[in-house]
Coordinates of C-alpha atoms in Angstrom, one line a residue:
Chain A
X1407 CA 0.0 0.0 0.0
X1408 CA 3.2 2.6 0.0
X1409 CA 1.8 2.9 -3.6
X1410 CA -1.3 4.2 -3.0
X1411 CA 0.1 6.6 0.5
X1412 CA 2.4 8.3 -2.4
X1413 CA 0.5 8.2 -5.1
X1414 CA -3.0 8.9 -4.4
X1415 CA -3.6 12.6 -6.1
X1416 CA -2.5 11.0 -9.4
X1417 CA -5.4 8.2 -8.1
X1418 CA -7.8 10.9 -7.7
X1419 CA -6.7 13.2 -10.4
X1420 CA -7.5 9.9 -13.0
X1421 CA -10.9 9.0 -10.7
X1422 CA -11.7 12.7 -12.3
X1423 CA -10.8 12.3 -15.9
X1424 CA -12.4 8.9 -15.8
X1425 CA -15.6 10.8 -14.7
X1426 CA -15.4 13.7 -17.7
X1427 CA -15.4 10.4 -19.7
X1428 CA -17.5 8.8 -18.9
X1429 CA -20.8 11.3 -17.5
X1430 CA -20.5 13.0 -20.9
X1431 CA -20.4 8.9 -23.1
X1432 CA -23.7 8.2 -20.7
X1433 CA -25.9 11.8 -21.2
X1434 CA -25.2 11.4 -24.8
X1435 CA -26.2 7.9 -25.0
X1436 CA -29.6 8.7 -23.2
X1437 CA -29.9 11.7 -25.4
X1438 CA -29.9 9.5 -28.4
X1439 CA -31.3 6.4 -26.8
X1440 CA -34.7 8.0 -25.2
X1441 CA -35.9 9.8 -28.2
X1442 CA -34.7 7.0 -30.8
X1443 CA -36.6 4.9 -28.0
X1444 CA -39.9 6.7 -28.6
X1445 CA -39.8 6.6 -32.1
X1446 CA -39.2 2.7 -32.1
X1447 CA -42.6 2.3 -29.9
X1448 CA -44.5 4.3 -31.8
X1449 CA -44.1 3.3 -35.4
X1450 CA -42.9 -0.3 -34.5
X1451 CA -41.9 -1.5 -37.9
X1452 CA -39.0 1.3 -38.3
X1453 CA -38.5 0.9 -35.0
X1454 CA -37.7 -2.9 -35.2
X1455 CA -35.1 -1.6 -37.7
X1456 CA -33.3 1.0 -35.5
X1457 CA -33.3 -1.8 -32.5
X1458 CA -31.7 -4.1 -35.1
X1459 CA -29.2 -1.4 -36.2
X1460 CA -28.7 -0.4 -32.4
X1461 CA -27.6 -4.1 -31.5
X1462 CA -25.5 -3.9 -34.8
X1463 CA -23.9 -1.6 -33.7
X1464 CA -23.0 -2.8 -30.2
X1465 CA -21.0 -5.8 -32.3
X1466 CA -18.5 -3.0 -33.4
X1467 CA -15.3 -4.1 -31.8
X1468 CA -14.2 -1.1 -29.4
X1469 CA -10.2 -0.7 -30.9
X1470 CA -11.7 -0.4 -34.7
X1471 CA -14.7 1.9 -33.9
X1472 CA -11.7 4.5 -32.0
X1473 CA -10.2 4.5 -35.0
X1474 CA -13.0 5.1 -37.2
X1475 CA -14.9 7.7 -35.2
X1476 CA -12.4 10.5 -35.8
X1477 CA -11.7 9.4 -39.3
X1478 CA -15.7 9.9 -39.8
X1479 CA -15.9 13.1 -37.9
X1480 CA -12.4 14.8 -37.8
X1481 CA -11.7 14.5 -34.6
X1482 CA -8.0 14.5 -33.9
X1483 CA -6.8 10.8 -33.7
X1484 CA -6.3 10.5 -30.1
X1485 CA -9.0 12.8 -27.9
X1486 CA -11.2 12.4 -25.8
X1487 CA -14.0 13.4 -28.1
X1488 CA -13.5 10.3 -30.0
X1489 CA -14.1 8.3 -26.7
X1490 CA -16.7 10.1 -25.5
X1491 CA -18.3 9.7 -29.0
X1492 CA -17.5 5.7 -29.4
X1493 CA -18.7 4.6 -25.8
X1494 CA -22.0 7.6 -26.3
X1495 CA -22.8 4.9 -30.2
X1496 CA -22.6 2.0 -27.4
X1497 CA -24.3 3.6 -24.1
X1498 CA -26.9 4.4 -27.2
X1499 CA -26.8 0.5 -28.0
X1500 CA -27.6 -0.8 -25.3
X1501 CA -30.1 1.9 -23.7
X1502 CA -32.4 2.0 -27.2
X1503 CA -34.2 -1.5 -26.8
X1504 CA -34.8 -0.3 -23.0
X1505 CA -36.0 3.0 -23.8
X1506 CA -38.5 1.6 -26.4
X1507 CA -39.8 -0.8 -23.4
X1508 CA -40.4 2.1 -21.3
X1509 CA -42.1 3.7 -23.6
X1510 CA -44.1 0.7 -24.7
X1511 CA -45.7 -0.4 -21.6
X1512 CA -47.1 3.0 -20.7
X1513 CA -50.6 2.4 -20.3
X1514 CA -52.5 2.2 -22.9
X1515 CA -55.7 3.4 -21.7
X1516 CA -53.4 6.2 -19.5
X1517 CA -52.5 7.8 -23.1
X1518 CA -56.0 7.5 -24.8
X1519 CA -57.5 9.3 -21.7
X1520 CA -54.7 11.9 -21.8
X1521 CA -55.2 12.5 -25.7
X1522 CA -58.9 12.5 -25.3
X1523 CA -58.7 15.2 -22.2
X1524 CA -56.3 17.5 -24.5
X1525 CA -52.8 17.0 -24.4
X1526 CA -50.8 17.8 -27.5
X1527 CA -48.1 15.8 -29.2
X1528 CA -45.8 17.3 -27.2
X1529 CA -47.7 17.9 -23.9
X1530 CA -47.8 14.0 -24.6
X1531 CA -44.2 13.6 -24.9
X1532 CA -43.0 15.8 -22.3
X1533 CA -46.2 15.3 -19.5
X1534 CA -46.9 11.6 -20.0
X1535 CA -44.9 9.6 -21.7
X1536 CA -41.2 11.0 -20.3
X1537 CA -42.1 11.0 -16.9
X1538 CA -44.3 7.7 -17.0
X1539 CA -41.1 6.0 -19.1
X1540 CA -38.8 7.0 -16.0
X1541 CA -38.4 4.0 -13.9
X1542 CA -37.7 1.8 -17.0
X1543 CA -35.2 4.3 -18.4
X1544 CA -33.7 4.6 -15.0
X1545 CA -33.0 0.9 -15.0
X1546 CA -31.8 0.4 -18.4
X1547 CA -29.7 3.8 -17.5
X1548 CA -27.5 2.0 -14.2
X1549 CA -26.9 -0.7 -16.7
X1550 CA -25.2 1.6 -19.0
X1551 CA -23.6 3.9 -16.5
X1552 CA -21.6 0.7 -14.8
X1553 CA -21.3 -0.8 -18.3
X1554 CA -19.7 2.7 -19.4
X1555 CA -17.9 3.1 -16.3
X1556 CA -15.9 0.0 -17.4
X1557 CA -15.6 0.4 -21.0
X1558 CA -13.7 3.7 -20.3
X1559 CA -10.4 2.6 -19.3
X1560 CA -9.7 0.8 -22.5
X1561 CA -8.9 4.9 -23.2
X1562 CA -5.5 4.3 -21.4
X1563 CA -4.9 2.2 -24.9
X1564 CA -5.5 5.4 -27.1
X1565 CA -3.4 7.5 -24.5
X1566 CA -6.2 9.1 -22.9
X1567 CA -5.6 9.2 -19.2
X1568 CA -8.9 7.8 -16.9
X1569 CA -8.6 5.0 -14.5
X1570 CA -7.9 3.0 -17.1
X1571 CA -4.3 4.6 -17.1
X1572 CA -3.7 2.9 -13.9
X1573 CA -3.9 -0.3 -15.7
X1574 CA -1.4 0.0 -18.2
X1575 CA 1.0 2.0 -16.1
X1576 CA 0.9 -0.9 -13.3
X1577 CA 1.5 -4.2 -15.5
X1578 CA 4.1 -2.2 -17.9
X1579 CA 5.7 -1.1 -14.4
X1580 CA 4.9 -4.1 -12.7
X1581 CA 3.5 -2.4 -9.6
X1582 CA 0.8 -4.9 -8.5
X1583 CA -0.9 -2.3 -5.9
X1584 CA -1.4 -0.3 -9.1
X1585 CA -3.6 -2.1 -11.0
X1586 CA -5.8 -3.6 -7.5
X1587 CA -6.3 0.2 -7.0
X1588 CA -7.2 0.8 -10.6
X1589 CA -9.6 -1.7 -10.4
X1590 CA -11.5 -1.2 -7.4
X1591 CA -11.1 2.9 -8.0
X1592 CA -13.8 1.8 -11.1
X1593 CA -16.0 -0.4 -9.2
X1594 CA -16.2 2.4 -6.7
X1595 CA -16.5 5.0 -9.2
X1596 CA -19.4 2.0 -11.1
X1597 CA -21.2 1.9 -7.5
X1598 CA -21.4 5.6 -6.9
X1599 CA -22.6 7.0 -9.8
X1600 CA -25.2 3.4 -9.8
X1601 CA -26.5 4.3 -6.7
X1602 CA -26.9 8.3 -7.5
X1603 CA -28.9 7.0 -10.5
X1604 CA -31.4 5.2 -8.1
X1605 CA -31.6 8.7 -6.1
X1606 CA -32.4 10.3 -9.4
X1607 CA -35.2 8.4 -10.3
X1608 CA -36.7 7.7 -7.0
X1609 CA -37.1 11.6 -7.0
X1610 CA -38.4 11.8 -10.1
X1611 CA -41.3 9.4 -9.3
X1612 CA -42.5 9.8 -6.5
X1613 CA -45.8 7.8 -7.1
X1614 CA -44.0 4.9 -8.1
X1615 CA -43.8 4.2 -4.7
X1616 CA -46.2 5.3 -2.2
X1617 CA -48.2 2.9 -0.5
X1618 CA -51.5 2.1 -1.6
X1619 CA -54.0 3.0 1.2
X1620 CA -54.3 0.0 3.8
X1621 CA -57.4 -2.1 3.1
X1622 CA -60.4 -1.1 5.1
X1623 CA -63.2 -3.1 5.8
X1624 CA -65.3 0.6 5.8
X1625 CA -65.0 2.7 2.7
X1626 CA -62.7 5.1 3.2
X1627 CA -64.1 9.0 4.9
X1628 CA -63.9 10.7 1.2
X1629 CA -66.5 8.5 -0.3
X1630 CA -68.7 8.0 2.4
X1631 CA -69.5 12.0 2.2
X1632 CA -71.4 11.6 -1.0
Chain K
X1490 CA -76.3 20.8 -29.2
X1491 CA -74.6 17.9 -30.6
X1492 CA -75.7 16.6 -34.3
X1493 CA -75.1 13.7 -35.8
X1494 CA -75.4 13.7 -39.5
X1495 CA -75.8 10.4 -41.5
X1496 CA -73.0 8.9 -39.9
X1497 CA -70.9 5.7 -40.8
X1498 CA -67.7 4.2 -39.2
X1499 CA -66.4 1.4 -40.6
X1500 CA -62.7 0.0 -38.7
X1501 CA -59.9 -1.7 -40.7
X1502 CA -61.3 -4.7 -40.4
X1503 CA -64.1 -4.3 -42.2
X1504 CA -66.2 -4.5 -39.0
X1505 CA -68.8 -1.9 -39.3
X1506 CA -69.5 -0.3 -36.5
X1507 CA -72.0 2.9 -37.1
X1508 CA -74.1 2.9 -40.1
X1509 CA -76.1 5.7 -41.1
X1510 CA -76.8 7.4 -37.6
X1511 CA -78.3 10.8 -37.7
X1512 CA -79.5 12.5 -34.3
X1513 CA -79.7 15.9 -32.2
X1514 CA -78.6 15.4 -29.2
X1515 CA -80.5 18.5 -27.1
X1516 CA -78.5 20.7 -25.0
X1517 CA -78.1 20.9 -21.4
X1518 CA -79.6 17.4 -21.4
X1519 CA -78.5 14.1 -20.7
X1520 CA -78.6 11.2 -23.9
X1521 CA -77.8 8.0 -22.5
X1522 CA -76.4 5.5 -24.9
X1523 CA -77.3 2.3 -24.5
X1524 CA -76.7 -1.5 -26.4
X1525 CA -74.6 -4.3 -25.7
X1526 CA -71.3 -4.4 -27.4
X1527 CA -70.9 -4.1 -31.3
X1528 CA -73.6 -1.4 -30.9
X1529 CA -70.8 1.2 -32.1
X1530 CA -71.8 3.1 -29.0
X1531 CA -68.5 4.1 -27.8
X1532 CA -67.4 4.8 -31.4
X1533 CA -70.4 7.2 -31.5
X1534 CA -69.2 9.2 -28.3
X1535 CA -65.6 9.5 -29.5
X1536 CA -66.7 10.8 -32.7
X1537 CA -67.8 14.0 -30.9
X1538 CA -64.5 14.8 -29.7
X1539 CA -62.4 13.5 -32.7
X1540 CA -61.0 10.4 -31.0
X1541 CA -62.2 9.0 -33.8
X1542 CA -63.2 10.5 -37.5
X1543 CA -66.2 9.2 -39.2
X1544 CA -65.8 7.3 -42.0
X1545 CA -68.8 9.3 -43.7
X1546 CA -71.2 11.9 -42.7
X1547 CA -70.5 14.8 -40.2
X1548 CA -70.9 15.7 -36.4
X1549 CA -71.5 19.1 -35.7
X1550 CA -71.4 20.9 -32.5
X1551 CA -73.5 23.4 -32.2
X1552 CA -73.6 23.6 -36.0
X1553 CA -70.2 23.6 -36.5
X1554 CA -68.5 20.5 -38.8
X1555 CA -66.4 19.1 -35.6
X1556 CA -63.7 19.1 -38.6
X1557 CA -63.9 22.9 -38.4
X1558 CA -62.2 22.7 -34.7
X1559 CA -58.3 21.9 -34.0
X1560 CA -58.6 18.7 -32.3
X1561 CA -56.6 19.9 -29.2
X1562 CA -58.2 23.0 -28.9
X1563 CA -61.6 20.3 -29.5
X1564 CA -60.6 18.0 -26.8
X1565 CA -60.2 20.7 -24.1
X1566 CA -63.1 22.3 -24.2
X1567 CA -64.7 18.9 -24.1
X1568 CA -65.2 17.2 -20.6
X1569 CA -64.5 13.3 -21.0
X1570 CA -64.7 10.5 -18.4
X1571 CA -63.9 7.2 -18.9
X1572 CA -63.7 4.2 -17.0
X1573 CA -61.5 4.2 -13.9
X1574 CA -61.2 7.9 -14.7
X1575 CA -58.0 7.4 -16.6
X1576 CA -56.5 9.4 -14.4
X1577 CA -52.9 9.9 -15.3
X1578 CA -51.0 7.6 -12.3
X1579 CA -47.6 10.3 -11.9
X1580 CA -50.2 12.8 -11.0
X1581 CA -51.7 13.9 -7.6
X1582 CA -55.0 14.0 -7.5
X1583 CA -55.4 17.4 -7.6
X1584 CA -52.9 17.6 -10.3
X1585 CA -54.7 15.6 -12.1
X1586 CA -58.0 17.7 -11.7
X1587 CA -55.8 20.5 -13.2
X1588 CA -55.1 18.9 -16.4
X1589 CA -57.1 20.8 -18.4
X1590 CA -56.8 24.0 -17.4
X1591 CA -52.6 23.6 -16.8
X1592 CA -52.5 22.9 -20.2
X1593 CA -54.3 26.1 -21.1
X1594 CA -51.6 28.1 -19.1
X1595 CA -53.6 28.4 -16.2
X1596 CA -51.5 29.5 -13.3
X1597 CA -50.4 26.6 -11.1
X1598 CA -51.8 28.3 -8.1
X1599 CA -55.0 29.1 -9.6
X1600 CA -55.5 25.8 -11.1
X1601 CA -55.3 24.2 -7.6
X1602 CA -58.0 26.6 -6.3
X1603 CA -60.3 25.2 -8.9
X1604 CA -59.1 21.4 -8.2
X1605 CA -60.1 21.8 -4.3
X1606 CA -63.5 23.2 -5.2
X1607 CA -64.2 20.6 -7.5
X1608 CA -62.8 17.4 -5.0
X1609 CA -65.5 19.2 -2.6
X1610 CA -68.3 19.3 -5.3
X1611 CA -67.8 15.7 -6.4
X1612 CA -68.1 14.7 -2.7
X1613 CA -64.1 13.6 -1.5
X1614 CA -62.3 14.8 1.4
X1615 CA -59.7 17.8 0.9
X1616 CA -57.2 15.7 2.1
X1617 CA -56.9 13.5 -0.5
X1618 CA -55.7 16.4 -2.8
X1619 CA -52.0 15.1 -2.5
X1620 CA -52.2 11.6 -3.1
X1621 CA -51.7 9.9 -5.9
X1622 CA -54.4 7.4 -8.1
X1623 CA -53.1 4.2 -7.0
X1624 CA -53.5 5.6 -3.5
X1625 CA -57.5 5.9 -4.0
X1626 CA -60.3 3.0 -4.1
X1627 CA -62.3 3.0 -8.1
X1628 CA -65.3 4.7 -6.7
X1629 CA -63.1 7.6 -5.5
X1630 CA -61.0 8.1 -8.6
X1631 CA -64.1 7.6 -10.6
X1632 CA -65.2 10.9 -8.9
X1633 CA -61.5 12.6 -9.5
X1634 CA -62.3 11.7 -13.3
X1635 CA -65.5 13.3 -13.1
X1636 CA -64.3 16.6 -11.5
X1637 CA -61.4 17.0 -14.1
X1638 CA -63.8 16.5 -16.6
X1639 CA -65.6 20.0 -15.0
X1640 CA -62.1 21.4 -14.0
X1641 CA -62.1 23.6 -17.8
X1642 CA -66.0 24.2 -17.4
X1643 CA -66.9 22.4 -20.5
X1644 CA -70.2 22.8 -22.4
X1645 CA -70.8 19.1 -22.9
X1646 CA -69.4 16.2 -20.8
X1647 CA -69.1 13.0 -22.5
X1648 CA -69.1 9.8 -20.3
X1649 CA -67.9 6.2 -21.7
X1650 CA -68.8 3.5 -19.4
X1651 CA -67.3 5.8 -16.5
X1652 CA -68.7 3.4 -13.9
X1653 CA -68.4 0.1 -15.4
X1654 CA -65.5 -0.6 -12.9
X1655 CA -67.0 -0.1 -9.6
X1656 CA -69.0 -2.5 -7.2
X1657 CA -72.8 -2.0 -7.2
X1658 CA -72.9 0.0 -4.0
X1659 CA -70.1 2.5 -5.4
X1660 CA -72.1 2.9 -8.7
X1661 CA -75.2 3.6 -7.2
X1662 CA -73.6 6.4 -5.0
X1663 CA -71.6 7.9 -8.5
X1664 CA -74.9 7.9 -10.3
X1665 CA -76.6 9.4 -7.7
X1666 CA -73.8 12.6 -7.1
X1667 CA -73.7 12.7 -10.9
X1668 CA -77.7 13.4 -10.8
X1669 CA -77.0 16.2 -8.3
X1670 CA -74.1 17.5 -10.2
X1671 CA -75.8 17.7 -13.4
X1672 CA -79.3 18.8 -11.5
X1673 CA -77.1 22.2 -11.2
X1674 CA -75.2 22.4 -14.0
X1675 CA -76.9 21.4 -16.8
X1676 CA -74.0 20.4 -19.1
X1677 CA -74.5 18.6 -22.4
X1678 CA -74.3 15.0 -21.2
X1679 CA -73.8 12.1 -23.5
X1680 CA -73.5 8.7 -21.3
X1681 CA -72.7 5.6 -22.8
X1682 CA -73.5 2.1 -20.8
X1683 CA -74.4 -0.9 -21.3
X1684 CA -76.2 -1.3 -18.1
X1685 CA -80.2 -0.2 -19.3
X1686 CA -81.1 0.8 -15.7
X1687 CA -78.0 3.0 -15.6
X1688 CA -79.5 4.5 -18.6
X1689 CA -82.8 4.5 -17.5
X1690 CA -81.4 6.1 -14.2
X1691 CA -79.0 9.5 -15.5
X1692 CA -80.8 9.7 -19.3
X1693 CA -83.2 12.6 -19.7
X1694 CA -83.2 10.6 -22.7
X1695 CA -82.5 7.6 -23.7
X1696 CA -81.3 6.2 -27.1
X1697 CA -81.3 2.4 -27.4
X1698 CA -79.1 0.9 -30.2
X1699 CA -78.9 -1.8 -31.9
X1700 CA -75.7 -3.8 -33.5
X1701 CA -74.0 -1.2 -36.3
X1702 CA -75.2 2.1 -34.4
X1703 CA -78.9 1.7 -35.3
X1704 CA -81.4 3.0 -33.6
X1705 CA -83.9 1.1 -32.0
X1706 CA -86.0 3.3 -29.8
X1707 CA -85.6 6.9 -28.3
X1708 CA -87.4 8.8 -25.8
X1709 CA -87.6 9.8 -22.5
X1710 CA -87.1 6.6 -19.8
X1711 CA -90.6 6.3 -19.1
X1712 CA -91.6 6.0 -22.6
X1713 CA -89.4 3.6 -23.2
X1714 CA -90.6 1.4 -20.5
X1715 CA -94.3 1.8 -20.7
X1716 CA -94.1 1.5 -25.1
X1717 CA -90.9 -0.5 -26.0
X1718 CA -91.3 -0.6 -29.6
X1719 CA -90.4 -4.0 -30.7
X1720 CA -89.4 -7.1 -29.1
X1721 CA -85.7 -5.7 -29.5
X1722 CA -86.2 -3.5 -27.3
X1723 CA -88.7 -5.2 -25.0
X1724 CA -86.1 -8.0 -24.4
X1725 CA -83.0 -5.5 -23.9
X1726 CA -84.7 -3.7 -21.3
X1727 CA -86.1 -6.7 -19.4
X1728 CA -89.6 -6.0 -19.8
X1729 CA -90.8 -9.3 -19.1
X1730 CA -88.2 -9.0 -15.7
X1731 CA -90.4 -9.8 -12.8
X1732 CA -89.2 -6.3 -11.2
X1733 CA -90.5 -4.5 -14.1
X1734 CA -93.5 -5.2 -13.8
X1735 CA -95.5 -3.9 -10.9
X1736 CA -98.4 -4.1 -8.7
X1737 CA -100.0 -2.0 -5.5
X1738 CA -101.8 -3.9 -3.1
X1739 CA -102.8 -2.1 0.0
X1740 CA -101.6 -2.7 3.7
X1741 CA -101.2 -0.9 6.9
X1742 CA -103.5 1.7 5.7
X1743 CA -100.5 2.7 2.6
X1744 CA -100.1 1.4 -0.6
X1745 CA -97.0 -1.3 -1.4
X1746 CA -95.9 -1.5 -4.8
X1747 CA -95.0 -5.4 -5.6
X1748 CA -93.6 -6.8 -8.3
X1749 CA -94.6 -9.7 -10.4
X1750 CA -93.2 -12.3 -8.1
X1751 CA -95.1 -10.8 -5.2
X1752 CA -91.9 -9.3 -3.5
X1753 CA -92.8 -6.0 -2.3
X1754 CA -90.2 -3.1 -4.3
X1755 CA -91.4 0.0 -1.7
X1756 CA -94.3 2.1 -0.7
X1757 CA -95.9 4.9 -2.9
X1758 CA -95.5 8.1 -1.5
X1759 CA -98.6 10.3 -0.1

């Protein structure tokens, strides 16, 4: 552990580029994910083609798609744009079959009675489907945020410095304490940012879990007033 | 006033389920719709507020093509119920009362004014304002439905099946607040049920249809009962039913009304 005592604010300094990896890979993946989502529910027969595509994708070796992404966009070879970018296409992957599941088993009858008492297309969007899609998302979303988590350190191989770094550093330098640390600095890093996901969409649905009222054997005071 | 104007709905399938149906519905009345299922009652109702388009022929509201209106704009000034109130379930209750009018840019604040009035006209307790549908038993969101139906102060309230969901006692109670409700505001009704003595019950009116939207007898409740006009009719609602058919034999000095069985239905009043 004489590693770690002298080495710790490089420990922390990589903890924080691993996190402006990997928070910006996630939001983009749920950006594309959760709309692409939608669209698949709605119109199911494009949307079977997108889910294909989306797994498709997914089967794109990690190494190769790094060395396509800035070819395709003109990102400099080695950034961290072209990480951010290549783990967003697989956070996007993995999240788009989820976020057409939330979206599919809203309600039926929930949606017909909110068309029928008004609600636009996009009072629809943002008023019922969003928030009644959460706690699907949400768990589709910890899956990609420990999945991403993970799949960032393979940026130590393009040079980009995360946890990852920690890694390569530790078996080219054969310091054993390096790596352990690397590797449980990711689960930790894996666990927080899981369990600030739960937080998140507990808040954002709060009927989700309320108790129903006890069973009474008297009908409750409210109806009895009629 | 709500017209229908020779008009057919046929579905993908091929299934037709309104042929030909032309009527005024009266306003400030209530028209119950009543048949059994196929009898395109539901697709009649949903026609007024563009749920669904008819395949031919027109609805006018107040003699205006329903076509004429932007279906939003439609919808909101159009009080719907439906059964279990389709309340939406991320929603307080008194959120949900708001719909209408917080989607018309009604201040938050104001909107929840209105909601509390309204929980108090349809009979449930203020504190329930805060909870959320799942928290509520089906006869008391059933009453949430019908108080955001109000919330915008529509001109015509349509109800499909709204308490098709709730035990006998519950419904009795619902039809009975819905009486009073509509006793003082006079709103446009259209009810569709299936259940004739619902019908019979909330219908100043009552239109009884047969499979494909036809019409097999209107009139007012008691005309229906005392001249069904044809064995349709007779049979759908239950005129040969013992407890349709009653008696008054005298006892105690007052006079009991029996029905055909002999088992006494109440007293006449003096």
């Amino acid at each position: 552990m004489t590693w770690l005592s002298t080495s710790w604010p490089r420990v922390l300094e990589l903890t924080w580029s691993h996190l402006l990896l990997s928070l910006p890979a996630i939001l983009l993946g749920i950006m594309v994910a959760v709309p692409l989502g939608r669209i698949a529910s709605r119109w199911p027969r494009p949307g079977g083609i997108v889910l294909g595509a989306a797994s498709l994708l997914y089967a794109i070796p990690a190494l190769p798609l790094l060395i396509i992404i800035p070819f395709l966009f003109g990102f400099p070879q080695r950034s961290p744009t072209t990480l951010v970018v290549a783990l967003g296409v697989y956070a996007a992957a993995v999240l788009v079959r989820t976020s057409a599941d939330a979206f599919t088993s809203i309600d039926s009858k929930v949606r017909e009675s909110a068309i029928a008492t008004g609600h636009s297309a996009g009072a629809m969007f943002w008023r019922v489907d969003l928030p009644l899609a959460v706690p699907v998302l949400v768990s589709g979303i910890r899956v990609v945020t420990v999945s991403t988590v993970g799949l960032v350190t393979i940026s130590a191989l393009i040079g980009v410095p995360s946890l990852g770094t920690l890694f390569t550093d530790g078996f080219q330098r054969g310091i054993t304490a390096e790596v352990i640390t690397g590797i449980l600095a990711v689960i930790v890093v894996a666990c927080v940012l899981d369990a600030i996901c739960v937080v998140i969409g507990r808040k954002l649905t709060p009927w989700s879990h309320t108790r129903s009222q006890p069973k009474r054997t008297h009908e409750p005071a409210g109806e009895a007033k009629a | 006033m709500i017209e229908f104007r020779a008009v057919s709905k046929s579905f993908s399938g091929g299934a037709v389920a309104v042929e030909e149906f032309s009527y005024v519905l009266p306003s400030h009345r209530t028209v119950a719709l009543v048949g059994s299922s196929g009898s395109g009652k539901t697709t009649l109702l949903r026609m007024v507020n563009r749920m669904l388009e008819p395949g031919s022929g027109t609805v006018l509201i107040d003699g205006r093509d329903v076509r004429e209106f932007n279906k939003v704009a439609l919808r909101r000034s159009i009080g719907y119920v439906m059964q279990d109130g389709g309340l939406l379930p991320h929603r307080t209750v008194a959120e949900n009362i708001s719909t209408v009018p917080v989607l018309n840019r009604v201040s938050r604040k104001e909107a929840r004014v209105t909601a509390l009035e309204l929980l108090e006209q349809v009979g449930l307790d203020l504190t329930l304002a805060d909870r959320y549908p799942a928290q509520l038993s089906g006869g008391q969101r059933q009453r949430v439905g019908v108080a955001r139906a109000l919330a915008a102060d529509p001109n015509i309230l349509l109800m499909d099946e709204p308490f098709g969901a709730v035990d006998p006692i519950v419904r009795r109670e619902l039809q009975n607040q819905l009486l009073a409700l509509q006793s003082r505001l006079g709103k446009t009704m259209v009810f569709v049920t299936h259940d004739i003595d619902e019908a019979l019950l909330l219908g100043d009116e009552v239109i009884v249809l047969r499979s494909g939207g036809r019409i097999a007898q209107v009139g007012p409740p008691a005309e229906i009962l005392a001249a069904p006009a044809d064995a349709f009719v007779r049979d759908f609602i239950g005129a040969d039913r013992p407890e349709r058919v009653l008696r008054i034999v005298e006892t105690q000095g007052r006079k009991v009304v029996l029905d055909q069985a002999g088992r006494p239905a109440g007293v006449l009043a003096s």
